[in-house]
Coordinates of C-alpha atoms in Angstrom, one line a residue:
X1 CA 119.3 96.0 113.9
X2 CA 118.3 92.7 112.2
X3 CA 115.9 94.5 109.8
X4 CA 113.6 96.1 112.5
X5 CA 114.3 99.6 113.4
X6 CA 111.3 99.6 115.9
X7 CA 107.9 98.0 115.6
X8 CA 106.4 100.2 118.1
X9 CA 104.5 99.7 121.4
X10 CA 104.3 96.2 122.9
X11 CA 100.7 95.4 122.3
X12 CA 100.8 92.8 125.1
X13 CA 100.6 95.7 127.5
X14 CA 97.1 96.6 126.0
X15 CA 96.0 93.1 126.6
X16 CA 97.0 93.4 130.3
X17 CA 95.2 96.8 130.7
X18 CA 92.0 95.3 129.2
X19 CA 92.2 92.3 131.5
X20 CA 92.9 94.5 134.7
X21 CA 91.6 97.9 134.0
X22 CA 94.8 99.4 135.2
X23 CA 95.8 102.3 132.9
X24 CA 98.9 102.8 135.0
X25 CA 100.4 99.9 133.0
X26 CA 101.0 102.2 130.1
X27 CA 104.7 103.2 129.9
X28 CA 105.5 106.8 131.1
X29 CA 106.5 108.6 127.9
X30 CA 105.8 112.1 128.8
X31 CA 105.4 115.0 126.3
X32 CA 108.1 116.8 128.1
X33 CA 110.4 113.8 127.4
X34 CA 109.9 113.6 123.9
X35 CA 110.1 117.2 123.3
X36 CA 113.4 117.4 125.2
X37 CA 114.8 115.0 122.7
X38 CA 113.6 116.9 119.7
X39 CA 114.7 120.4 121.1
X40 CA 118.1 118.9 122.3
X41 CA 121.3 120.7 121.2
X42 CA 122.8 117.5 119.8
X43 CA 121.4 116.4 116.4
X44 CA 119.9 113.0 116.1
X45 CA 119.3 110.8 113.0
X46 CA 117.1 107.8 112.7
X47 CA 118.8 105.0 110.7
X48 CA 115.7 102.9 109.7
X49 CA 116.0 99.3 108.4
X50 CA 112.9 97.2 108.1
X51 CA 110.1 98.5 110.2
X52 CA 109.4 101.8 111.7
X53 CA 105.8 101.5 112.8
X54 CA 103.7 103.2 115.5
X55 CA 105.8 104.4 118.2
X56 CA 108.9 103.4 116.2
X57 CA 108.0 106.0 113.6
X58 CA 107.1 108.6 116.2
X59 CA 110.6 108.1 117.6
X60 CA 112.0 108.5 114.2
X61 CA 109.9 111.8 113.8
X62 CA 111.5 113.2 117.0
X63 CA 115.0 112.9 115.2
X64 CA 116.1 115.7 113.0
X65 CA 116.5 113.5 109.9
X66 CA 115.6 110.0 108.8
X67 CA 117.6 107.8 106.6
X68 CA 116.1 104.6 105.4
X69 CA 116.9 101.4 103.4
X70 CA 115.0 100.5 100.2
X71 CA 113.0 97.7 102.1
X72 CA 112.0 99.8 105.0
X73 CA 108.3 100.3 105.8
X74 CA 107.0 103.3 107.8
X75 CA 103.6 103.7 109.2
X76 CA 101.1 104.6 112.0
X77 CA 98.8 101.5 112.4
X78 CA 97.4 102.5 115.8
X79 CA 93.8 103.2 114.6
X80 CA 93.6 99.4 113.7
X81 CA 93.8 98.8 117.5
X82 CA 91.2 101.2 118.5
X83 CA 93.6 104.0 119.6
X84 CA 95.5 106.9 118.0
X85 CA 99.2 107.6 117.9
X86 CA 100.2 108.5 121.3
X87 CA 103.7 109.9 121.2
X88 CA 103.4 113.0 118.8
X89 CA 102.6 111.2 115.7
X90 CA 99.2 113.0 115.0
X91 CA 101.1 116.4 115.1
X92 CA 104.5 115.7 113.7
X93 CA 103.4 113.6 110.6
X94 CA 101.3 116.5 109.0
X95 CA 104.1 118.8 109.5
X96 CA 106.4 116.6 107.8
X97 CA 104.5 115.4 104.8
X98 CA 101.5 117.8 104.6
X99 CA 97.9 117.2 105.9
X100 CA 96.4 115.4 103.0
X101 CA 99.0 112.7 102.9
X102 CA 99.2 112.4 106.6
X103 CA 95.5 111.9 106.9
X104 CA 95.7 109.1 104.3
X105 CA 98.6 107.4 106.2
X106 CA 96.9 107.5 109.7
X107 CA 93.3 106.8 108.7
X108 CA 94.2 103.8 106.4
X109 CA 96.9 102.5 108.7
X110 CA 98.8 101.3 105.7
X111 CA 102.6 101.6 105.9
X112 CA 104.7 103.6 103.4
X113 CA 107.6 102.2 101.3
X114 CA 110.7 104.1 102.0
X115 CA 110.8 105.5 98.4
X116 CA 107.3 106.9 98.7
X117 CA 108.2 108.1 102.2
X118 CA 111.2 110.1 100.6
X119 CA 108.9 111.5 98.0
X120 CA 106.5 112.8 100.6
X121 CA 109.3 114.2 102.7
X122 CA 109.1 111.7 105.7
X123 CA 112.5 110.3 104.8
X124 CA 115.6 112.4 103.8
X125 CA 117.5 109.7 102.0
X126 CA 117.2 106.1 100.9
X127 CA 120.5 104.2 101.0
X128 CA 121.7 100.5 101.1
X129 CA 121.8 98.6 104.3
X130 CA 125.7 98.6 103.9
X131 CA 125.7 102.4 103.8
X132 CA 123.0 103.1 106.2
X133 CA 124.9 103.9 109.4
X134 CA 127.8 105.6 107.5
X135 CA 125.3 107.9 105.8
X136 CA 123.3 108.5 109.0
X137 CA 126.3 109.5 111.0
X138 CA 127.7 111.7 108.4
X139 CA 124.2 113.4 108.2
X140 CA 124.1 114.1 111.9
X141 CA 127.7 115.6 111.6
X142 CA 126.5 117.8 108.7
X143 CA 123.6 119.1 110.8
X144 CA 125.8 119.9 113.5
X145 CA 128.3 121.5 111.1
X146 CA 125.6 123.7 109.6
X147 CA 125.6 122.1 106.0
X148 CA 122.4 120.3 106.5
X149 CA 119.3 121.8 108.0
X150 CA 118.2 121.2 111.5
X151 CA 114.7 120.3 111.4
X152 CA 112.4 120.0 114.4
X153 CA 109.2 118.5 113.1
X154 CA 106.9 119.8 115.7
X155 CA 108.0 123.5 114.9
X156 CA 107.4 123.2 111.0
X157 CA 104.5 124.9 109.5
X158 CA 105.6 125.2 105.8
X159 CA 103.7 122.1 104.8
X160 CA 100.4 122.6 106.5
X161 CA 98.7 125.2 104.2
X162 CA 96.0 127.7 105.2
X163 CA 93.7 127.2 108.2
X164 CA 90.7 127.3 105.8
X165 CA 92.1 124.5 103.7
X166 CA 93.2 122.3 106.6
X167 CA 89.6 122.6 108.4
X168 CA 88.0 121.9 105.1
X169 CA 90.2 118.7 104.7
X170 CA 89.4 117.5 108.2
X171 CA 85.7 118.2 107.9
X172 CA 85.6 116.2 104.8
X173 CA 87.4 113.2 106.3
X174 CA 85.2 113.5 109.4
X175 CA 82.1 113.0 107.2
X176 CA 83.3 109.5 106.3
X177 CA 83.5 108.4 110.0
X178 CA 80.5 110.1 111.6
X179 CA 78.2 107.2 110.9
X180 CA 80.3 104.6 112.7
X181 CA 81.7 106.9 115.5
X182 CA 79.8 105.2 118.2
X183 CA 81.6 101.9 117.8
X184 CA 84.9 103.1 116.2
X185 CA 85.5 106.3 118.0
X186 CA 89.4 106.4 117.3
X187 CA 88.8 108.0 113.8
X188 CA 86.9 111.1 114.9
X189 CA 89.3 111.2 117.9
X190 CA 92.3 111.2 115.7
X191 CA 90.8 114.0 113.4
X192 CA 89.9 116.1 116.5
X193 CA 93.5 115.9 117.8
X194 CA 94.9 116.8 114.5
X195 CA 92.6 119.7 114.5
X196 CA 93.7 120.8 117.9
X197 CA 97.2 121.1 116.9
X198 CA 96.4 123.1 113.7
X199 CA 94.2 125.5 115.6
X200 CA 96.4 126.0 118.8
X201 CA 99.9 124.7 117.9
X202 CA 101.8 121.5 117.9
X203 CA 102.5 121.5 121.6
X204 CA 98.8 121.8 122.5
X205 CA 98.2 119.0 120.0
X206 CA 100.4 116.5 121.6
X207 CA 99.0 117.4 125.1
X208 CA 95.5 116.5 123.7
X209 CA 96.9 113.5 122.0
X210 CA 98.2 112.1 125.1
X211 CA 95.0 112.5 127.0
X212 CA 92.8 111.0 124.1
X213 CA 95.1 108.1 123.7
X214 CA 94.8 107.1 127.3
X215 CA 91.0 107.4 127.2
X216 CA 90.7 105.3 124.0
X217 CA 92.7 102.5 125.5
X218 CA 89.9 101.4 127.7
X219 CA 87.0 101.7 125.1
X220 CA 85.2 98.6 123.7
X221 CA 86.7 99.3 120.3
X222 CA 90.1 98.9 121.6
X223 CA 89.4 95.8 123.6
X224 CA 87.8 94.2 120.5
X225 CA 90.4 95.2 118.0
X226 CA 93.3 94.1 120.2
X227 CA 91.6 90.8 120.8
X228 CA 91.3 90.4 117.1
X229 CA 94.9 91.3 116.7
X230 CA 96.0 88.4 119.0
X231 CA 93.5 86.0 117.5
X232 CA 94.8 86.7 114.0
X233 CA 98.4 85.9 115.2
X234 CA 97.1 82.7 116.9
X235 CA 95.5 81.6 113.8
X236 CA 98.9 81.0 112.1
X237 CA 99.8 78.5 114.9
X238 CA 98.3 75.2 114.0
X239 CA 99.2 72.1 116.1
X240 CA 100.9 69.3 114.1
X241 CA 101.3 71.6 111.1
X242 CA 103.3 74.9 112.1
X243 CA 105.2 73.1 115.0
X244 CA 106.7 70.0 113.4
X245 CA 109.5 71.5 111.4
X246 CA 107.9 71.5 108.0
X247 CA 109.0 74.0 105.4
X248 CA 106.4 75.5 103.1
X249 CA 106.9 74.6 99.4
X250 CA 107.1 77.6 97.0
X251 CA 103.9 78.1 95.0
X252 CA 104.8 80.1 91.8
X253 CA 102.1 79.0 89.4
X254 CA 98.4 78.3 90.2
X255 CA 95.6 77.1 88.0
X256 CA 92.2 78.7 88.8
X257 CA 89.2 76.7 87.4
X258 CA 86.1 78.9 86.8
X259 CA 86.3 82.6 86.0
X260 CA 83.1 83.9 87.5
X261 CA 82.8 86.4 90.3
X262 CA 84.8 84.3 92.7
X263 CA 87.3 82.8 90.3
X264 CA 88.2 86.1 88.7
X265 CA 88.7 87.6 92.2
X266 CA 90.9 84.7 93.2
X267 CA 92.9 85.2 90.1
X268 CA 93.3 88.8 90.8
X269 CA 94.5 88.2 94.2
X270 CA 97.2 85.9 93.1
X271 CA 98.5 87.9 90.0
X272 CA 98.8 91.2 92.0
X273 CA 101.0 89.3 94.6
X274 CA 103.4 87.9 92.2
X275 CA 101.8 84.4 91.4
X276 CA 101.4 83.2 87.8
X277 CA 98.0 82.1 87.0
X278 CA 96.2 79.8 84.3
X279 CA 92.5 80.7 84.4
X280 CA 90.6 77.8 82.9
X281 CA 87.0 78.3 81.6
X282 CA 84.6 76.2 79.4
X283 CA 84.5 78.3 76.3
X284 CA 86.6 81.0 74.5
X285 CA 83.7 83.5 75.3
X286 CA 83.9 82.4 79.0
X287 CA 87.6 82.9 79.0
X288 CA 87.4 86.3 77.4
X289 CA 84.8 87.4 79.9
X290 CA 86.9 86.0 82.8
X291 CA 90.0 87.9 81.8
X292 CA 88.0 90.9 81.3
X293 CA 86.7 90.8 84.9
X294 CA 90.3 90.3 86.2
X295 CA 91.3 93.3 84.1
X296 CA 88.6 95.2 85.5
X297 CA 89.6 94.3 89.1
X298 CA 93.2 95.2 88.5
X299 CA 92.3 98.5 86.9
X300 CA 90.1 99.4 89.9
X301 CA 93.0 98.7 92.3
X302 CA 95.2 101.0 90.2
X303 CA 92.7 103.8 90.2
X304 CA 92.4 103.5 94.0
X305 CA 96.2 103.7 94.3
X306 CA 96.4 100.3 95.9
X307 CA 98.7 99.4 92.9
X308 CA 100.9 101.6 90.9
X309 CA 100.2 101.6 87.1
X310 CA 103.5 99.6 86.5
X311 CA 102.6 97.0 89.1
X312 CA 99.1 96.6 87.5
X313 CA 100.5 96.0 84.1
X314 CA 103.1 93.5 85.4
X315 CA 100.3 91.7 87.3
X316 CA 98.2 91.2 84.1
X317 CA 101.2 89.7 82.3
X318 CA 101.1 86.9 84.9
X319 CA 97.5 85.9 83.8
X320 CA 96.7 83.3 81.0
X321 CA 93.5 82.0 79.9
X322 CA 92.9 78.2 79.0
X323 CA 90.4 75.9 77.7
X324 CA 92.0 72.6 78.5
X325 CA 94.4 71.1 80.9
X326 CA 97.5 71.4 78.7
X327 CA 99.1 74.2 81.1
X328 CA 98.5 72.2 84.1
X329 CA 101.7 69.8 84.1
X330 CA 103.7 72.2 86.1
X331 CA 101.2 74.0 88.5
X332 CA 101.9 73.7 92.2
X333 CA 98.3 74.4 93.1
X334 CA 94.8 74.2 91.6
X335 CA 92.1 76.2 93.0
X336 CA 88.7 75.1 91.7
X337 CA 86.0 77.7 91.8
X338 CA 83.1 76.5 89.8
X339 CA 79.4 76.5 90.8
X340 CA 78.3 74.5 93.7
X341 CA 77.5 71.3 91.8
X342 CA 78.7 68.1 93.3
X343 CA 78.9 65.9 90.1
X344 CA 80.8 68.7 88.3
X345 CA 83.3 69.2 91.1
X346 CA 83.9 65.4 91.3
X347 CA 84.5 65.2 87.7
X348 CA 87.0 68.1 87.8
X349 CA 88.9 66.6 90.7
X350 CA 89.2 63.2 89.1
X351 CA 90.6 64.8 86.0
X352 CA 92.9 67.0 88.0
X353 CA 94.6 64.0 89.5
X354 CA 95.5 62.8 86.1
X355 CA 97.0 66.0 84.7
X356 CA 98.6 67.7 87.6
X357 CA 102.0 66.8 89.0
X358 CA 102.0 64.5 92.0
X359 CA 103.0 67.2 94.4
X360 CA 100.2 69.6 93.3
X361 CA 97.8 70.9 95.9
X362 CA 94.2 70.3 94.9
X363 CA 92.0 73.0 96.5
X364 CA 88.3 73.8 96.2
X365 CA 86.7 77.0 96.9
X366 CA 83.4 75.4 98.0
X367 CA 81.4 77.1 100.7
X368 CA 79.0 74.2 101.3
X369 CA 80.0 70.9 100.0
X370 CA 81.8 68.2 102.0
X371 CA 85.4 67.8 100.8
X372 CA 85.3 64.0 101.0
X373 CA 82.3 64.1 98.6
X374 CA 84.2 66.1 96.2
X375 CA 87.3 63.9 96.3
X376 CA 85.6 60.6 96.6
X377 CA 86.6 59.5 93.0
X378 CA 90.2 60.3 93.6
X379 CA 93.1 58.4 95.2
X380 CA 94.7 61.8 96.2
X381 CA 92.7 62.5 99.5
X382 CA 95.8 63.7 101.2
X383 CA 96.2 66.5 98.6
X384 CA 92.6 67.8 98.8
X385 CA 91.8 71.0 100.9
X386 CA 89.2 73.6 101.0
X387 CA 90.5 77.2 100.0
X388 CA 87.3 79.1 100.8
X389 CA 87.8 82.8 99.8
X390 CA 85.1 85.4 100.4
X391 CA 83.7 87.7 97.9
X392 CA 85.2 89.9 96.4
X393 CA 88.1 87.5 96.8
X394 CA 90.8 90.1 95.8
X395 CA 89.6 92.5 98.6
X396 CA 88.3 90.3 101.5
X397 CA 91.1 89.4 103.8
X398 CA 89.8 86.2 105.2
X399 CA 90.6 82.7 103.8
X400 CA 89.2 79.6 105.4
X401 CA 91.7 76.6 105.1
X402 CA 89.4 73.6 105.3
X403 CA 91.2 70.3 106.3
X404 CA 89.9 66.9 106.4
X405 CA 91.2 64.1 108.5
X406 CA 93.3 63.0 105.4
X407 CA 94.7 66.2 104.3
X408 CA 98.5 66.2 104.8
X409 CA 100.1 68.6 107.1
X410 CA 102.4 69.8 104.1
X411 CA 99.4 70.7 102.1
X412 CA 97.9 72.7 104.8
X413 CA 101.1 74.6 105.5
X414 CA 101.4 75.3 101.7
X415 CA 98.1 76.8 101.5
X416 CA 98.5 78.9 104.5
X417 CA 101.7 80.2 103.3
X418 CA 100.2 81.1 99.9
X419 CA 97.3 82.9 101.7
X420 CA 99.8 85.0 103.6
X421 CA 101.7 85.8 100.4
X422 CA 98.5 87.1 98.8
X423 CA 97.8 89.2 101.9
X424 CA 95.0 86.9 103.2
X425 CA 94.4 85.8 106.9
X426 CA 94.4 82.0 106.6
X427 CA 92.3 80.4 109.3
X428 CA 92.4 76.5 109.6
X429 CA 89.0 75.0 110.1
X430 CA 87.5 71.5 110.1
X431 CA 85.5 69.9 107.3
X432 CA 81.9 70.3 108.6
X433 CA 78.7 71.9 107.3
X434 CA 79.3 75.5 106.7
X435 CA 82.9 75.3 108.0
X436 CA 83.3 78.2 110.5
X437 CA 82.2 81.3 108.7
X438 CA 79.0 80.3 106.9
X439 CA 78.0 78.3 110.1
X440 CA 78.1 81.5 112.1
X441 CA 77.0 83.9 109.3
X442 CA 74.0 81.9 108.2
X443 CA 72.4 82.8 111.5
X444 CA 73.0 86.4 110.7
X445 CA 71.3 86.2 107.4
X446 CA 68.4 84.1 108.8
X447 CA 67.9 86.6 111.6
X448 CA 67.6 89.5 108.9
X449 CA 65.1 87.4 106.8
X450 CA 63.1 86.6 110.1
X451 CA 62.9 90.4 110.8
X452 CA 61.6 91.0 107.2
X453 CA 58.8 88.6 107.8
X454 CA 58.0 90.3 111.1
X455 CA 57.4 93.5 109.2
X456 CA 60.9 95.4 109.4
X457 CA 61.8 97.1 106.2
X458 CA 64.9 95.4 104.6
X459 CA 66.6 98.6 103.6
X460 CA 66.2 99.8 107.3
X461 CA 68.0 96.5 108.4
X462 CA 70.9 97.3 106.1
X463 CA 71.2 100.9 107.1
X464 CA 71.2 100.1 110.8
X465 CA 73.9 97.5 110.4
X466 CA 75.9 100.0 108.3
X467 CA 75.4 102.6 111.0
X468 CA 76.7 100.2 113.6
X469 CA 79.9 100.0 111.7
X470 CA 79.7 97.0 109.2
X471 CA 80.7 97.9 105.6
X472 CA 77.3 96.6 104.3
X473 CA 74.1 95.1 105.6
X474 CA 72.9 91.5 104.9
X475 CA 70.8 92.3 101.9
X476 CA 73.4 94.3 100.0
X477 CA 75.9 91.5 100.9
X478 CA 73.4 88.9 99.4
X479 CA 73.3 91.0 96.3
X480 CA 77.1 91.1 95.9
X481 CA 77.6 87.5 96.7
X482 CA 75.0 86.3 94.1
X483 CA 71.7 84.5 94.9
X484 CA 73.2 81.1 93.8
X485 CA 75.6 81.2 96.7
X486 CA 72.7 82.0 99.0
X487 CA 70.4 79.2 97.8
X488 CA 73.4 76.8 97.9
X489 CA 74.1 77.6 101.6
X490 CA 70.5 77.5 102.7
X491 CA 70.0 74.0 101.1
X492 CA 73.2 72.7 102.7
X493 CA 72.4 74.1 106.1
X494 CA 68.8 73.0 106.0
X495 CA 69.7 69.6 105.2
X496 CA 72.0 69.4 108.3
X497 CA 69.9 71.5 110.7
X498 CA 66.3 71.1 109.5
X499 CA 64.8 71.6 112.9
X500 CA 66.7 74.7 113.7
X501 CA 66.4 77.0 110.6
X502 CA 64.0 79.6 109.3
X503 CA 63.6 79.5 105.6
X504 CA 62.3 82.6 103.8
X505 CA 61.2 82.3 100.1
X506 CA 62.5 85.8 99.5
X507 CA 65.7 84.8 97.4
X508 CA 63.4 82.4 95.4
X509 CA 61.0 85.2 94.6
X510 CA 63.8 87.5 93.6
X511 CA 65.2 84.9 91.3
X512 CA 61.8 84.3 89.7
X513 CA 61.4 88.0 89.0
X514 CA 64.7 88.0 87.1
X515 CA 66.9 89.4 89.7
X516 CA 70.4 88.1 90.6
X517 CA 72.0 90.8 92.5
X518 CA 75.0 92.5 91.2
X519 CA 75.6 89.8 88.5
X520 CA 72.8 91.2 86.4
X521 CA 72.5 94.6 87.9
X522 CA 69.1 93.9 89.7
X523 CA 68.6 92.7 93.2
X524 CA 67.3 94.4 96.3
X525 CA 69.5 97.2 94.9
X526 CA 70.0 98.7 91.4
X527 CA 73.6 98.6 90.0
X528 CA 74.8 101.1 87.4
X529 CA 78.5 101.3 86.3
X530 CA 80.4 104.0 88.2
X531 CA 77.6 104.5 90.8
X532 CA 77.0 103.3 94.4
X533 CA 74.1 100.7 94.6
X534 CA 70.8 102.3 95.1
X535 CA 67.7 100.7 96.9
X536 CA 65.1 99.5 94.4
X537 CA 61.8 100.3 95.9
X538 CA 60.0 98.0 93.4
X539 CA 61.4 95.1 95.5
X540 CA 59.0 96.0 98.2
X541 CA 56.3 94.3 96.3
X542 CA 58.1 91.2 96.3
X543 CA 58.8 91.5 100.0
X544 CA 54.9 91.7 100.6
X545 CA 54.3 88.6 98.4
X546 CA 57.0 86.9 100.6
X547 CA 55.2 87.9 103.7
X548 CA 51.9 86.6 102.5
X549 CA 53.5 83.2 101.9
X550 CA 54.8 82.9 105.4
X551 CA 52.9 85.4 107.6
X552 CA 54.4 85.4 111.1
X553 CA 53.6 89.1 112.0
X554 CA 51.8 89.2 115.4
X555 CA 48.1 89.9 114.6
X556 CA 49.1 90.7 111.0
X557 CA 50.9 93.9 112.1
X558 CA 54.7 94.8 111.8
X559 CA 56.5 94.7 115.2
X560 CA 57.8 97.8 116.7
X561 CA 61.5 97.6 117.2
X562 CA 64.3 100.1 117.9
X563 CA 67.5 100.5 115.9
X564 CA 69.6 99.4 119.0
X565 CA 67.3 96.3 119.4
X566 CA 67.8 95.4 115.7
X567 CA 71.6 95.5 116.2
X568 CA 71.5 93.3 119.3
X569 CA 69.4 90.7 117.5

């Protein structure tokens, strides 16, 4: 009804449980009740329009058939909240679509489009909204009349494969999550529950599922992830912007200035989400290199099945290189993504004011420079805003929307809306040193550098942070971001907080030795095409030189510190 079959469990209940510790607030959806519906003598068919997520999909899988509209989305996103599906999803989904596909759906938490769901066997037919109820009713009548199969998901075994194959798949999946299991227990728990059903039958599986679900609700992982869920929702509500009746203007064409690591990533994020892009660079060679980088990003997304080949090809048709401003006459937004150089950015913005239409949003991807400084030579302060993406920009979900006191509410709303369109989480922040993320993250990096000077191995620091659950440690991240960004952030933060910073010469020594992280294939790690970054042990000599320049080790000896103490720091 209204494009939403069922979005699942009311997540507000999780919040109340976390506040009170009262697990009895969970709704009583017993195993007996759900199985009674599935085993009933009257056939049921789920007519799915819009969303069937979490408990909504579990409800649909209790039915004997599922009919969906073309725009329907089906999925089990529970793991993103620190729990597992709790109403039979871990048992019924593998029996409907096979274990490999079910593992992918549950562990990734990504919804399936209805056409893909039909291909896998989760959906029986895809029909128009106008035909949905008619077809669903007829399907139920056909089941009752015997002309359509009466399928009870929990009793199916034809898609499961052999026990040896299934245990092998689960073990392989388990290896990907063992390292971070302490802080994200829901992944191994989900695999364990699936395995229980495979070994002892679906009914035993859902009994264990119910027990494990209840246990996970009270974990720190669930508390933190539910908090993040509500924080993300709250971020879209900005006083005097989202509550004053403004409507976002459609952004169909964006110019990106600068095709380096960040600019090519931003361009990628835009074109794969339906936005036409003009990518401007300073020379034909730079344009060629930038477009090649974008093509590489899109190809990588297609190889990882994030995009279909057809969508990847269509995305690249939205990209056009440029050497001048001749194509800027009809752009709705410009995102400047050049190096952190104040005179260069000021020159660009003064030029943009002359060549872009008067309604065009003028955004800078700066991570460190005051926006007033960038736009001080223009008369368009109300159109200037920060659009701070994070590297790699086509993958990282966060987008800092940086407002000044002069930025108009319409411009803020337009950038927030575009951010959501390209699948980012826009967070509005003030125009201050480091904005929000770098202001916090700078201390994380400084702490890691301080530990190196105290004698802790930098590769150990990265490993400990990865074991904790982060996708990478601070030094690998520094490599991927590029040392220029590190230097620029350091200079900005040091000038604002000179009495509160610890400055290591490590990045300067790395640059002096010809290293620049992933950009030139050499940093703290070695980068080779098609291979994971490998620690470069030769960098330890540079670390020793760094420690000699600033020697703060007590009595000249490395400190003794446990892994848990490193994490707490």
